[in-house]
Amino acid sequence: MTQRCSLAVPYGAVLAISFLACGATGLELSVNNHAADFTLSTELGPAISLSCLVHNSSQAEELLWYRGDGQVALKDGNKVNISNICISPVNESDNGVTFTCKLARDKSVQVSVILDVQFPPQLSGEETLYVEEEKDVTLTCNSKSNPQAQSTWYKDNQNLTLQQSRHELYQTSEIFQLSIRKVQKSDNGTYTCVVQSPLGKGTRDFYLIVEDKKPVFPKEAVIAAVVVVTITILFGIVARKDKFFKVW
């Protein structure tokens, strides 16, 4: 016979569970007076402060901060009912990062802020390139900027005249490339990558040095000659094998 068991729950415990559930459900958070997720635009350098506040709380509530998926370490006096974090100094790596304040006992209660760090173009890339005549070469101008920028290439301080059969441009949000097929001596010179955004302009010079074409080593001909010589020697040995045997 299968027996059924029942678990008696005290009435007071039910009230306590209900109170906790309602309490957590009724709580709200705000970050810098925003009760919903928002984007905060800022610039490089000056520190910014984010303040998280608990609303409708009748007891002490612990708060948590996250930078992306990683939890931010908070001091003991900076995590109950109100919590502040400071980002200083603000740099390019903070752009697009999400900071989230969560209620410790119910992490579904949360508010997030995405940093929109705006800054002018910052360029990098290999400055001097050596390439053999008739070879292909690619000049890569790396650019970080927010908002996104547009690029232009110059040669020896003049607008670069693009030849469809020899030049190719490639552009993403952070890479501007100029490819030249079968470089010639006339391609020697200084190439300038100019990147323009609403916040400013960045420039970077690339020095292209075209070297003389090196003589091609006739590898296939040498290999063929070695094979022919080897076969000739072997045939010679086979033809005179009787003399070799007599000597030995």
XYZ file of C-alpha atoms in Angstrom:
248
model
C 0.000 0.000 0.000
C 1.338 3.420 -0.952
C 1.151 5.939 1.839
C 0.765 9.625 1.196
C 2.681 12.063 3.369
C 1.776 15.690 3.965
C 4.061 18.429 5.265
C 2.446 20.862 7.652
C 3.730 24.431 7.255
C 3.172 26.816 10.173
C 0.897 29.734 9.396
C 3.531 32.208 10.531
C 6.066 30.787 8.091
C 3.623 31.282 5.223
C 3.150 34.906 6.204
C 6.918 35.411 6.383
C 7.487 33.916 2.915
C 4.673 35.987 1.460
C 6.055 39.145 3.047
C 9.517 38.544 1.605
C 8.154 37.882 -1.862
C 5.999 40.977 -1.844
C 8.779 43.057 -0.379
C 11.241 42.083 -3.109
C 8.621 42.526 -5.807
C 7.692 46.020 -4.671
C 11.264 47.272 -4.522
C 12.682 49.458 -7.257
C 16.145 50.704 -8.078
C 17.340 53.819 -9.825
C 20.764 54.832 -11.117
C 21.395 58.560 -11.376
C 17.612 59.069 -11.102
C 16.894 56.642 -13.965
C 14.540 53.793 -13.024
C 15.049 52.029 -16.378
C 18.122 51.085 -18.400
C 19.748 54.059 -20.132
C 22.823 55.250 -22.020
C 25.176 57.817 -20.508
C 27.231 59.924 -22.910
C 30.548 61.233 -21.640
C 34.050 62.234 -22.761
C 37.571 61.062 -22.059
C 39.282 62.062 -18.844
C 36.861 63.487 -16.257
C 35.574 61.002 -13.706
C 31.910 60.031 -13.689
C 29.907 58.797 -10.716
C 27.070 56.299 -10.751
C 24.688 56.274 -7.790
C 22.257 53.415 -7.182
C 19.312 53.942 -4.818
C 16.690 51.536 -3.403
C 13.055 52.735 -3.454
C 10.070 51.472 -1.424
C 12.296 49.717 1.083
C 11.209 49.089 4.668
C 14.464 47.387 5.656
C 18.172 47.409 4.875
C 18.795 46.125 1.367
C 22.208 45.115 0.045
C 23.195 46.290 -3.429
C 25.622 44.792 -5.954
C 27.466 46.449 -8.857
C 28.661 44.697 -12.012
C 30.974 45.882 -14.770
C 29.946 43.689 -17.658
C 29.870 40.189 -16.188
C 32.368 40.933 -13.403
C 31.286 42.017 -9.936
C 32.674 45.292 -8.594
C 34.226 45.198 -5.109
C 32.391 47.545 -2.727
C 33.328 48.742 0.737
C 31.048 47.768 3.637
C 29.648 51.256 4.022
C 28.796 51.528 0.343
C 26.355 48.724 -0.307
C 23.219 49.227 1.846
C 20.204 51.023 0.297
C 22.486 53.378 -1.612
C 25.741 52.606 -3.404
C 28.107 54.731 -5.483
C 30.887 53.802 -7.888
C 33.322 56.087 -9.663
C 34.957 55.554 -13.060
C 38.184 57.569 -13.145
C 39.676 58.390 -15.489
C 37.275 57.540 -18.283
C 39.151 56.048 -21.257
C 38.484 54.397 -24.609
C 38.138 50.929 -23.078
C 35.072 52.113 -21.130
C 33.151 52.825 -24.328
C 30.210 50.452 -24.703
C 30.702 48.915 -21.237
C 27.549 48.134 -19.227
C 27.413 48.889 -15.498
C 24.538 47.222 -13.637
C 23.207 47.739 -10.119
C 21.327 44.733 -8.689
C 19.417 43.934 -5.533
C 21.415 41.277 -3.667
C 18.464 39.111 -2.602
C 16.634 39.387 -5.922
C 19.006 39.999 -8.832
C 16.092 40.401 -11.245
C 15.616 43.833 -9.680
C 18.268 45.819 -11.538
C 19.093 48.893 -13.605
C 21.851 49.082 -16.231
C 23.704 51.989 -17.767
C 25.774 51.769 -20.970
C 28.676 54.197 -21.288
C 28.908 56.082 -24.570
C 32.444 57.495 -24.400
C 33.040 59.911 -27.256
C 36.561 60.756 -28.420
C 38.350 61.962 -31.578
C 40.248 59.587 -33.901
C 43.374 57.925 -32.522
C 45.539 56.297 -35.203
C 48.225 53.629 -35.229
C 49.939 51.327 -37.726
C 53.333 50.292 -39.107
C 54.989 53.504 -40.313
C 57.697 52.228 -42.691
C 57.115 49.443 -45.191
C 59.710 47.894 -47.523
C 58.414 46.032 -50.534
C 60.079 44.499 -53.555
C 59.144 45.830 -56.970
C 56.281 43.912 -58.625
C 55.051 42.651 -55.223
C 51.749 43.570 -53.542
C 51.583 45.702 -50.395
C 48.873 46.793 -47.932
C 49.029 49.913 -45.763
C 46.879 49.487 -42.644
C 45.704 52.523 -40.700
C 44.162 51.461 -37.363
C 41.711 53.996 -35.977
C 39.722 54.238 -32.763
C 37.029 56.876 -32.573
C 33.521 57.489 -31.335
C 31.474 58.442 -33.249
C 32.714 56.496 -36.265
C 35.012 58.395 -38.631
C 35.675 58.508 -42.364
C 39.112 58.142 -43.947
C 40.958 59.641 -46.918
C 44.376 58.677 -48.336
C 46.978 61.144 -49.644
C 50.319 60.588 -51.384
C 53.070 63.158 -50.882
C 50.498 65.652 -49.530
C 48.289 65.369 -52.594
C 45.028 63.533 -53.198
C 45.810 59.937 -54.129
C 44.638 59.082 -57.626
C 43.211 55.572 -57.421
C 43.739 53.204 -60.324
C 41.048 50.564 -60.444
C 43.451 47.873 -61.628
C 46.096 48.590 -58.966
C 44.508 50.219 -55.910
C 41.916 48.849 -53.514
C 40.391 50.431 -50.399
C 39.009 48.477 -47.445
C 37.280 50.059 -44.456
C 35.659 48.887 -41.221
C 34.807 50.802 -38.058
C 38.438 50.549 -36.876
C 40.560 49.648 -39.936
C 41.356 51.657 -43.065
C 43.497 49.819 -45.631
C 45.082 50.808 -48.913
C 46.298 47.907 -51.066
C 48.577 48.370 -54.087
C 49.102 45.559 -56.583
C 52.472 45.041 -58.277
C 54.159 48.112 -56.851
C 56.423 50.176 -59.063
C 59.250 52.606 -58.363
C 56.794 55.442 -58.911
C 54.854 54.201 -55.848
C 57.715 55.290 -53.572
C 56.635 58.056 -51.232
C 54.764 59.165 -48.141
C 51.163 58.013 -47.792
C 48.981 59.841 -45.269
C 45.877 58.397 -43.662
C 43.490 61.207 -42.676
C 40.566 60.216 -40.444
C 37.822 62.768 -39.804
C 35.007 62.609 -37.242
C 32.641 65.233 -35.764
C 35.014 65.517 -32.790
C 38.226 66.099 -34.717
C 40.786 64.809 -37.193
C 43.668 62.350 -36.943
C 46.563 61.829 -39.384
C 49.288 59.209 -39.719
C 52.124 58.963 -42.260
C 53.272 55.721 -43.880
C 56.593 55.589 -45.728
C 56.572 53.139 -48.635
C 60.024 52.158 -49.917
C 60.066 50.124 -53.126
C 63.228 48.035 -53.439
C 64.807 46.626 -56.602
C 63.422 43.362 -57.837
C 65.628 40.510 -56.729
C 66.807 37.995 -59.343
C 64.719 34.881 -59.277
C 66.701 31.825 -58.244
C 66.056 29.111 -60.877
C 65.179 26.469 -58.326
C 63.379 24.188 -60.766
C 66.281 24.282 -63.241
C 68.813 23.470 -60.510
C 66.748 20.532 -59.283
C 66.395 19.209 -62.830
C 70.158 19.501 -63.400
C 70.907 17.629 -60.168
C 68.536 14.848 -61.170
C 70.143 14.538 -64.622
C 73.674 14.437 -63.168
C 72.651 11.845 -60.589
C 71.035 9.600 -63.203
C 74.106 9.948 -65.473
C 76.416 8.908 -62.642
C 74.229 5.920 -61.816
C 74.178 4.781 -65.457
C 77.957 5.183 -65.590
C 78.382 3.029 -62.516
C 76.068 0.360 -63.906
C 77.913 0.346 -67.259
C 81.268 -0.205 -65.564
C 80.132 -2.531 -62.828
C 82.296 -5.394 -64.123
C 85.488 -3.314 -63.782
C 84.476 -2.256 -60.250
C 83.912 -5.866 -59.229
C 87.294 -6.946 -60.640
C 89.085 -4.206 -58.732
C 87.431 -5.200 -55.489
